[in-house]
Each structure stands twice: as structure tokens, then as C-alpha cells.
Amino acid sequence: MNRVRLVIPIGDPAGIGAEVILKALSDTTVTEGADVTIVGSHSQLQQIYGQLSSICKLANPSQLDVLDMPLDSDLERQIRLGVGNAASGEASFRYLEAAIAHTLAGKFEAIVTAPIAKSAWKAAGHSYPGQTELLADRAGVKRFGMLFVARSPHTGWILRTLLATTHIPLRDVADALTPELMTLKLEL
């Protein structure tokens, strides 16, 4: 069986992305059949590992494949855990752009995204409402969707959920669900 080459940008460095990734990769079943590369700051991953590995199971970043994108010192000084801002938004945008570029160049076959702060992207001057739209733009596609996939630990069944709407308030969903939108999403 061929192993899938996955890339995971760490998301917003002020957020939980690095922790979520290190927790997920500590479970060997997560990477069965996949070679995973993380895109982000190796020093940030090490910092999170140092802070949390004594209280929860984490993968050791020194044993992972990391495409290290160190932040310049000015940007790094502005980033504080738990506080999304223009600096953290710019960093997460750069990480995703690097993952996209490497994937489009054939180095990876798929991208798994970690959480970002849309408000931080906006503060950094990026107009994309989310990661899905940036991915679609860079890939040059007009028809796209956000897909979630999960395997039941009890039955082994795979659940795939494609969102019909994204980035809108819940109160606006009913009006957004048109026959045209549903047809577009179902044809994906």
C-alpha cells in the first residue's frame, strides 16, 4: 500500500493548532498509511511540547518531519498564546501558503488544516473568509467545499460531511440553502 504524503500547517501560532497536532500525532493510528510533514515554527512546536508533555501525551517535535518556517524576531515578539492578532494571522497565512505551494508542486498529496483565527487574518490584511477559500483560489478552482471525515472507533464506518454553507451566522443558514447551492455541493 502506498503511503499518502500529508502536510499540516500549524494554524494560528497564538492558538491551539500546534497542541492539537502534537496530540493527534502521538497516536500511531493517526499516521497509519501516511507520511506527515508539519509546516510551522519548529521552536514553537518544541515550546508547546516542553510546556505540556508532562501533563498530556504529545508527539516529540524532534522526532517529526517539520518544514521549519521560523518567524522573524519582530513578528515572533508580537505573538502571545491565546491572543490572535495581525502577527499571528500573518504567520498562519504564511504557513498555509507554504503548504499549498509545496502540495501544488507535487511534494504532498493532501493538506490537513489546523485552526486559524479569521479575525487575525483580517487584521493582517488578508481578505479570505477562511482557509477553504484560500485553498480554492490558489488551486484555481471555482467549485469547492469543506469536507469533514471521521471513522467510528466502534463500527469502523466512515462518515463524510460536506458543509453546504460556511462562514455565515447560523440565523442566515436557512435563507442560504437554495436548490442551486444544494445541487452545486451535491455534485462535488
Coordinates of N, CA and C in Angstrom, one line a residue:
M1 N 0.8 -1.2 0.0 CA 0.0 0.0 0.0 C 0.9 1.2 0.0
N2 N 0.6 2.2 -0.9 CA 1.3 3.4 -0.9 C 0.9 4.3 0.2
R3 N 1.9 5.0 0.8 CA 1.6 5.9 1.9 C 1.3 7.3 1.3
V4 N 0.3 7.9 1.9 CA -0.2 9.2 1.4 C 0.8 10.2 2.1
R5 N 1.2 11.2 1.3 CA 2.0 12.3 1.8 C 1.2 13.5 2.2
L6 N 1.0 13.7 3.5 CA 0.2 14.7 4.1 C 1.0 15.9 4.6
V7 N 0.5 17.1 4.5 CA 1.2 18.2 5.1 C 0.1 18.9 6.0
I8 N 0.6 19.4 7.2 CA -0.3 20.0 8.2 C 0.4 21.4 8.6
P9 N -0.1 22.5 8.1 CA 0.3 23.8 8.6 C -0.2 23.9 10.0
I10 N 0.5 24.5 10.9 CA 0.2 24.6 12.4 C -1.0 25.5 12.7
G11 N -1.4 26.3 11.7 CA -2.5 27.2 12.0 C -2.0 28.5 12.7
D12 N -2.9 29.1 13.5 CA -2.5 30.3 14.2 C -1.6 30.0 15.4
P13 N -0.4 30.6 15.4 CA 0.6 30.2 16.4 C 0.2 30.8 17.8
A14 N -0.9 31.6 17.8 CA -1.4 32.1 19.1 C -2.5 31.1 19.6
G15 N -2.9 30.2 18.8 CA -4.0 29.3 19.1 C -3.6 27.9 19.5
I16 N -4.5 26.9 19.3 CA -4.3 25.6 19.8 C -3.8 24.6 18.7
G17 N -3.5 25.1 17.5 CA -3.1 24.2 16.4 C -1.9 23.3 16.7
A18 N -0.8 23.9 17.2 CA 0.4 23.1 17.5 C 0.1 22.0 18.5
E19 N -0.7 22.4 19.6 CA -1.1 21.4 20.6 C -1.9 20.3 20.0
V20 N -2.9 20.6 19.2 CA -3.8 19.6 18.6 C -3.0 18.7 17.7
I21 N -2.1 19.2 16.9 CA -1.3 18.4 16.0 C -0.4 17.4 16.8
L22 N 0.3 18.0 17.8 CA 1.2 17.1 18.6 C 0.4 16.0 19.3
K23 N -0.8 16.3 19.8 CA -1.6 15.3 20.5 C -2.1 14.3 19.5
A24 N -2.5 14.7 18.3 CA -3.0 13.8 17.3 C -1.9 12.9 16.8
L25 N -0.7 13.4 16.6 CA 0.4 12.6 16.1 C 1.0 11.7 17.2
S26 N 0.6 11.9 18.4 CA 1.1 10.9 19.5 C 0.4 9.6 19.4
D27 N -0.7 9.5 18.6 CA -1.5 8.3 18.4 C -1.0 7.7 17.1
T28 N -0.3 6.6 17.1 CA 0.2 6.0 15.9 C -0.8 5.6 14.9
T29 N -2.1 5.4 15.3 CA -3.1 5.0 14.4 C -3.4 6.2 13.5
V30 N -3.2 7.4 13.9 CA -3.4 8.6 13.1 C -2.6 8.6 11.8
T31 N -1.4 8.1 11.9 CA -0.4 8.2 10.8 C -0.3 6.9 10.1
E32 N -1.1 5.9 10.4 CA -1.1 4.6 9.6 C -1.4 4.9 8.2
G33 N -0.5 4.6 7.3 CA -0.7 4.8 5.9 C -0.4 6.2 5.4
A34 N 0.2 7.0 6.2 CA 0.5 8.4 5.8 C 1.9 8.8 6.3
D35 N 2.6 9.6 5.5 CA 3.8 10.3 5.9 C 3.4 11.7 6.1
V36 N 3.6 12.2 7.3 CA 3.1 13.6 7.7 C 4.3 14.5 7.9
T37 N 4.1 15.7 7.3 CA 5.0 16.8 7.5 C 4.3 18.0 8.1
I38 N 4.8 18.6 9.1 CA 4.2 19.8 9.7 C 4.9 21.0 9.1
V39 N 4.1 22.1 8.8 CA 4.7 23.3 8.4 C 4.5 24.4 9.5
G40 N 5.5 25.0 10.0 CA 5.4 26.0 11.0 C 6.8 26.2 11.7
S41 N 6.7 26.8 12.8 CA 7.9 27.1 13.6 C 8.3 25.9 14.5
H42 N 9.4 25.3 14.2 CA 9.9 24.2 15.0 C 10.1 24.6 16.4
S43 N 10.6 25.8 16.7 CA 10.8 26.3 18.0 C 9.5 26.4 18.8
Q44 N 8.4 26.8 18.1 CA 7.1 26.9 18.7 C 6.6 25.5 19.1
L45 N 6.8 24.5 18.2 CA 6.4 23.2 18.5 C 7.1 22.6 19.7
Q46 N 8.4 22.9 19.8 CA 9.2 22.5 20.9 C 8.8 23.2 22.2
Q47 N 8.4 24.4 22.1 CA 7.9 25.2 23.3 C 6.6 24.6 23.8
I48 N 5.7 24.3 22.9 CA 4.4 23.6 23.3 C 4.7 22.3 23.9
Y49 N 5.6 21.5 23.3 CA 6.0 20.2 23.8 C 6.5 20.3 25.2
G50 N 7.4 21.3 25.4 CA 8.0 21.5 26.7 C 7.0 21.8 27.8
Q51 N 6.1 22.6 27.4 CA 5.1 23.1 28.4 C 4.0 22.0 28.8
L52 N 3.7 21.2 27.8 CA 2.5 20.3 28.0 C 2.8 18.8 28.1
S53 N 4.0 18.4 27.7 CA 4.3 16.9 27.6 C 4.3 16.2 29.0
S54 N 4.4 17.0 30.0 CA 4.4 16.3 31.4 C 2.9 16.1 31.8
I55 N 2.0 16.8 31.2 CA 0.6 16.6 31.6 C -0.3 15.9 30.6
C56 N 0.2 15.7 29.4 CA -0.6 15.0 28.4 C 0.4 14.4 27.3
K57 N -0.1 13.4 26.7 CA 0.7 12.7 25.7 C 0.8 13.5 24.4
L58 N 2.0 13.8 24.0 CA 2.3 14.6 22.8 C 3.4 13.9 22.0
A59 N 3.4 14.0 20.7 CA 4.5 13.6 19.9 C 5.6 14.6 20.1
N60 N 6.8 14.1 20.1 CA 8.0 14.9 20.2 C 8.4 15.5 18.9
P61 N 8.4 16.9 18.8 CA 8.7 17.5 17.5 C 10.0 17.1 16.9
S62 N 11.0 16.8 17.8 CA 12.3 16.4 17.3 C 12.3 15.1 16.5
Q63 N 11.2 14.3 16.7 CA 11.0 13.1 16.0 C 10.1 13.1 14.8
L64 N 9.6 14.4 14.5 CA 8.7 14.6 13.4 C 9.3 15.3 12.3
D65 N 8.7 15.1 11.1 CA 9.2 15.8 9.9 C 8.6 17.2 9.9
V66 N 9.4 18.2 10.1 CA 8.9 19.6 10.2 C 9.5 20.5 9.1
L67 N 8.7 21.1 8.3 CA 9.2 22.1 7.4 C 9.3 23.4 8.2
D68 N 10.5 23.7 8.7 CA 10.6 24.8 9.7 C 10.5 26.1 9.0
M69 N 9.6 26.9 9.5 CA 9.4 28.3 9.0 C 9.6 29.2 10.2
P70 N 10.8 29.5 10.6 CA 10.9 30.3 11.8 C 10.4 31.7 11.5
L71 N 9.8 32.3 12.5 CA 9.3 33.7 12.4 C 10.4 34.7 12.6
D72 N 10.3 35.8 11.8 CA 11.3 36.8 12.1 C 11.1 37.3 13.5
S73 N 12.1 37.8 14.1 CA 12.0 38.2 15.6 C 11.0 39.2 15.8
D74 N 10.7 40.2 14.9 CA 9.7 41.2 15.2 C 8.3 40.6 15.2
L75 N 8.0 39.7 14.3 CA 6.7 39.0 14.2 C 6.6 38.1 15.5
E76 N 7.6 37.4 15.8 CA 7.6 36.5 16.9 C 7.3 37.2 18.3
R77 N 7.9 38.4 18.4 CA 7.7 39.1 19.7 C 6.2 39.6 19.8
Q78 N 5.5 39.7 18.7 CA 4.1 40.2 18.8 C 3.1 39.1 19.1
I79 N 3.6 37.8 19.0 CA 2.7 36.7 19.2 C 2.7 36.2 20.6
R80 N 1.4 36.2 21.2 CA 1.2 35.6 22.6 C 0.2 34.6 22.5
L81 N 0.4 33.5 23.2 CA -0.6 32.4 23.2 C -1.9 32.9 23.7
G82 N -3.0 32.6 23.0 CA -4.3 33.0 23.4 C -4.8 34.3 22.9
V83 N -3.9 35.1 22.2 CA -4.2 36.4 21.7 C -4.0 36.5 20.2
G84 N -5.0 36.2 19.4 CA -4.8 36.3 18.0 C -4.7 37.8 17.6
N85 N -3.8 38.1 16.7 CA -3.6 39.5 16.2 C -3.0 39.4 14.8
A86 N -2.6 40.6 14.3 CA -2.1 40.7 12.9 C -0.9 39.8 12.7
A87 N 0.0 39.8 13.7 CA 1.2 39.0 13.6 C 0.9 37.5 13.5
S88 N 0.0 37.0 14.4 CA -0.3 35.6 14.4 C -1.1 35.2 13.1
G89 N -1.9 36.2 12.6 CA -2.6 36.0 11.4 C -1.7 35.9 10.2
E90 N -0.7 36.7 10.2 CA 0.3 36.7 9.1 C 1.1 35.4 9.1
A91 N 1.5 35.0 10.3 CA 2.2 33.7 10.4 C 1.4 32.5 9.9
S92 N 0.1 32.4 10.4 CA -0.7 31.3 9.9 C -1.0 31.3 8.4
F93 N -1.1 32.5 7.9 CA -1.4 32.7 6.4 C -0.1 32.2 5.7
R94 N 1.1 32.6 6.1 CA 2.3 32.1 5.5 C 2.5 30.6 5.6
Y95 N 2.1 30.0 6.7 CA 2.2 28.6 6.9 C 1.3 27.8 5.9
L96 N 0.1 28.3 5.7 CA -0.8 27.7 4.8 C -0.4 27.9 3.4
E97 N 0.1 29.1 3.1 CA 0.6 29.3 1.7 C 1.7 28.4 1.3
A98 N 2.6 28.2 2.3 CA 3.8 27.3 2.0 C 3.3 25.8 1.8
A99 N 2.3 25.4 2.6 CA 1.8 24.1 2.4 C 1.1 23.9 1.1
I100 N 0.4 24.9 0.7 CA -0.3 24.9 -0.6 C 0.7 24.9 -1.8
A101 N 1.7 25.7 -1.7 CA 2.8 25.8 -2.8 C 3.5 24.4 -2.9
H102 N 3.8 23.8 -1.8 CA 4.5 22.5 -1.8 C 3.6 21.4 -2.4
T103 N 2.3 21.5 -2.0 CA 1.3 20.5 -2.5 C 1.1 20.6 -4.0
L104 N 0.9 21.9 -4.4 CA 0.7 22.1 -5.9 C 2.0 21.7 -6.7
A105 N 3.1 21.8 -6.0 CA 4.4 21.4 -6.7 C 4.6 19.9 -6.7
G106 N 3.7 19.1 -6.0 CA 3.8 17.7 -6.0 C 4.5 17.0 -4.8
K107 N 5.0 17.9 -3.9 CA 5.7 17.3 -2.7 C 4.7 16.5 -1.8
F108 N 3.5 17.0 -1.7 CA 2.4 16.4 -0.9 C 1.2 16.1 -1.7
E109 N 0.4 15.2 -1.2 CA -0.9 14.9 -1.9 C -2.1 15.5 -1.3
A110 N -2.0 15.9 0.0 CA -3.2 16.5 0.7 C -2.7 17.4 1.8
I111 N -3.6 18.3 2.2 CA -3.4 19.2 3.2 C -4.4 19.0 4.3
V112 N -4.0 18.9 5.6 CA -4.9 18.9 6.7 C -4.7 20.2 7.4
T113 N -5.7 21.0 7.6 CA -5.5 22.3 8.2 C -5.8 22.2 9.7
A114 N -5.0 23.1 10.4 CA -5.2 23.3 11.8 C -6.0 24.6 12.0
P115 N -6.5 24.9 13.2 CA -7.4 26.1 13.4 C -6.6 27.4 13.1
I116 N -7.3 28.3 12.5 CA -6.8 29.7 12.4 C -7.8 30.6 13.1
A117 N -7.4 31.9 13.2 CA -8.3 32.9 13.7 C -8.6 33.8 12.5
K118 N -9.8 33.8 12.0 CA -10.2 34.6 10.8 C -10.0 36.1 11.1
S119 N -10.3 36.5 12.3 CA -10.1 37.9 12.6 C -8.6 38.3 12.6
A120 N -7.7 37.3 12.9 CA -6.3 37.6 12.8 C -5.8 37.7 11.3
W121 N -6.4 36.9 10.5 CA -6.1 37.1 9.0 C -6.6 38.4 8.5
K122 N -7.7 38.8 9.0 CA -8.3 40.1 8.6 C -7.4 41.3 9.1
A123 N -6.9 41.1 10.3 CA -6.0 42.1 10.9 C -4.7 42.2 10.2
A124 N -4.3 41.1 9.6 CA -3.0 41.1 8.8 C -3.2 41.5 7.4
G125 N -4.5 41.9 7.1 CA -4.7 42.4 5.7 C -5.1 41.4 4.7
H126 N -5.5 40.2 5.1 CA -5.9 39.1 4.2 C -7.4 39.1 4.1
S127 N -8.0 39.1 2.9 CA -9.4 39.2 2.7 C -10.1 37.8 2.6
Y128 N -9.5 36.7 2.7 CA -10.1 35.4 2.6 C -11.0 35.2 3.8
P129 N -12.2 34.7 3.6 CA -13.0 34.4 4.8 C -12.6 33.2 5.6
G130 N -11.8 32.3 5.0 CA -11.2 31.2 5.6 C -10.2 30.4 4.8
Q131 N -9.7 29.3 5.3 CA -8.7 28.5 4.7 C -9.2 27.9 3.4
T132 N -10.5 27.4 3.4 CA -11.0 26.8 2.2 C -11.0 27.7 1.0
E133 N -11.3 28.9 1.2 CA -11.4 29.9 0.1 C -9.9 30.2 -0.5
L134 N -9.0 30.2 0.4 CA -7.6 30.4 0.0 C -7.1 29.2 -0.8
L135 N -7.4 28.0 -0.3 CA -7.0 26.8 -1.0 C -7.6 26.8 -2.4
A136 N -8.9 27.1 -2.5 CA -9.6 27.1 -3.8 C -9.0 28.1 -4.7
D137 N -8.7 29.3 -4.2 CA -8.1 30.3 -5.0 C -6.7 29.9 -5.6
R138 N -5.9 29.4 -4.7 CA -4.5 29.0 -5.1 C -4.5 27.8 -6.0
A139 N -5.5 26.9 -5.9 CA -5.6 25.8 -6.8 C -6.4 26.1 -8.1
G140 N -6.9 27.3 -8.1 CA -7.6 27.8 -9.4 C -8.9 27.1 -9.6
V141 N -9.6 26.7 -8.6 CA -10.9 26.1 -8.8 C -12.1 27.0 -8.3
K142 N -13.2 26.9 -9.0 CA -14.4 27.7 -8.6 C -15.4 26.9 -7.8
R143 N -15.4 25.5 -8.0 CA -16.3 24.7 -7.3 C -15.6 23.9 -6.2
F144 N -15.9 24.2 -5.0 CA -15.2 23.6 -3.9 C -16.1 23.5 -2.7
G145 N -15.6 22.8 -1.7 CA -16.4 22.6 -0.4 C -15.5 22.2 0.7
M146 N -16.0 22.4 1.9 CA -15.3 22.0 3.1 C -15.8 20.6 3.6
L147 N -14.9 19.6 3.6 CA -15.3 18.3 3.9 C -14.7 17.8 5.3
F148 N -15.5 17.2 6.1 CA -15.0 16.6 7.3 C -15.2 15.1 7.2
V149 N -14.2 14.3 7.6 CA -14.2 12.9 7.5 C -13.8 12.3 8.9
A150 N -14.6 11.3 9.3 CA -14.3 10.7 10.6 C -14.6 9.2 10.5
R151 N -13.8 8.4 11.2 CA -14.1 6.9 11.3 C -14.6 6.6 12.7
S152 N -15.7 5.9 12.8 CA -16.2 5.5 14.1 C -15.2 4.5 14.7
P153 N -14.8 4.7 16.0 CA -14.0 3.8 16.6 C -14.7 2.5 17.0
H154 N -16.0 2.5 17.0 CA -16.8 1.4 17.4 C -17.2 0.5 16.2
T155 N -17.6 1.1 15.1 CA -18.0 0.3 13.9 C -17.1 0.3 12.8
G156 N -16.1 1.3 12.7 CA -15.2 1.4 11.6 C -15.8 2.1 10.4
W157 N -17.1 2.5 10.5 CA -17.8 3.2 9.4 C -17.1 4.6 9.3
I158 N -17.1 5.0 8.0 CA -16.5 6.3 7.7 C -17.7 7.3 7.4
L159 N -17.7 8.4 8.1 CA -18.7 9.5 8.0 C -18.0 10.6 7.2
R160 N -18.6 11.0 6.1 CA -18.1 12.2 5.4 C -19.2 13.2 5.4
T161 N -18.8 14.4 5.8 CA -19.8 15.5 5.9 C -19.3 16.7 5.1
L162 N -20.0 17.1 4.0 CA -19.6 18.3 3.2 C -20.5 19.4 3.6
L163 N -20.0 20.5 4.1 CA -20.8 21.6 4.5 C -21.4 22.3 3.3
A164 N -22.7 22.6 3.4 CA -23.4 23.4 2.4 C -23.1 24.9 2.5
T165 N -23.0 25.4 3.7 CA -22.6 26.8 4.0 C -21.4 26.9 4.9
T166 N -20.7 27.9 4.8 CA -19.6 28.2 5.6 C -19.5 29.7 5.9
H167 N -18.9 30.0 7.1 CA -18.6 31.4 7.4 C -19.8 32.4 7.4
I168 N -21.0 31.8 7.8 CA -22.2 32.7 7.9 C -22.8 32.4 9.3
P169 N -23.5 33.4 9.8 CA -24.2 33.2 11.1 C -25.3 32.1 10.9
L170 N -25.5 31.3 12.0 CA -26.5 30.2 12.0 C -27.9 30.8 11.6
R171 N -28.2 32.0 12.0 CA -29.5 32.5 11.7 C -29.7 32.7 10.2
D172 N -28.6 32.8 9.4 CA -28.7 33.0 7.9 C -28.7 31.8 7.1
V173 N -28.5 30.6 7.8 CA -28.3 29.4 7.0 C -29.6 29.0 6.2
A174 N -30.7 29.1 6.8 CA -32.0 28.7 6.1 C -32.2 29.5 4.8
D175 N -31.9 30.8 4.8 CA -32.0 31.6 3.6 C -31.0 31.2 2.6
A176 N -29.8 30.8 3.0 CA -28.7 30.5 2.1 C -28.9 29.1 1.4
L177 N -29.7 28.2 2.0 CA -29.8 26.9 1.5 C -30.8 26.9 0.3
T178 N -30.3 27.2 -0.9 CA -31.1 27.3 -2.1 C -31.0 25.9 -2.8
P179 N -31.9 25.6 -3.7 CA -31.8 24.4 -4.6 C -30.5 24.5 -5.4
E180 N -30.1 25.6 -5.9 CA -28.9 25.8 -6.7 C -27.7 25.4 -5.8
L181 N -27.6 26.0 -4.6 CA -26.5 25.7 -3.7 C -26.4 24.2 -3.4
M182 N -27.5 23.6 -3.1 CA -27.5 22.2 -2.7 C -27.1 21.3 -3.9
T183 N -27.5 21.7 -5.1 CA -27.1 20.9 -6.3 C -25.6 21.1 -6.5
L184 N -25.1 22.3 -6.4 CA -23.7 22.5 -6.5 C -22.9 21.7 -5.6
K185 N -23.2 21.7 -4.3 CA -22.5 20.9 -3.3 C -22.6 19.4 -3.5
L186 N -23.8 18.9 -3.9 CA -24.0 17.5 -4.1 C -23.3 17.0 -5.3
E187 N -23.0 17.8 -6.2 CA -22.3 17.4 -7.4 C -20.8 17.3 -7.2
L188 N -20.3 17.9 -6.1 CA -18.9 17.8 -5.8 C -18.5 16.3 -5.5

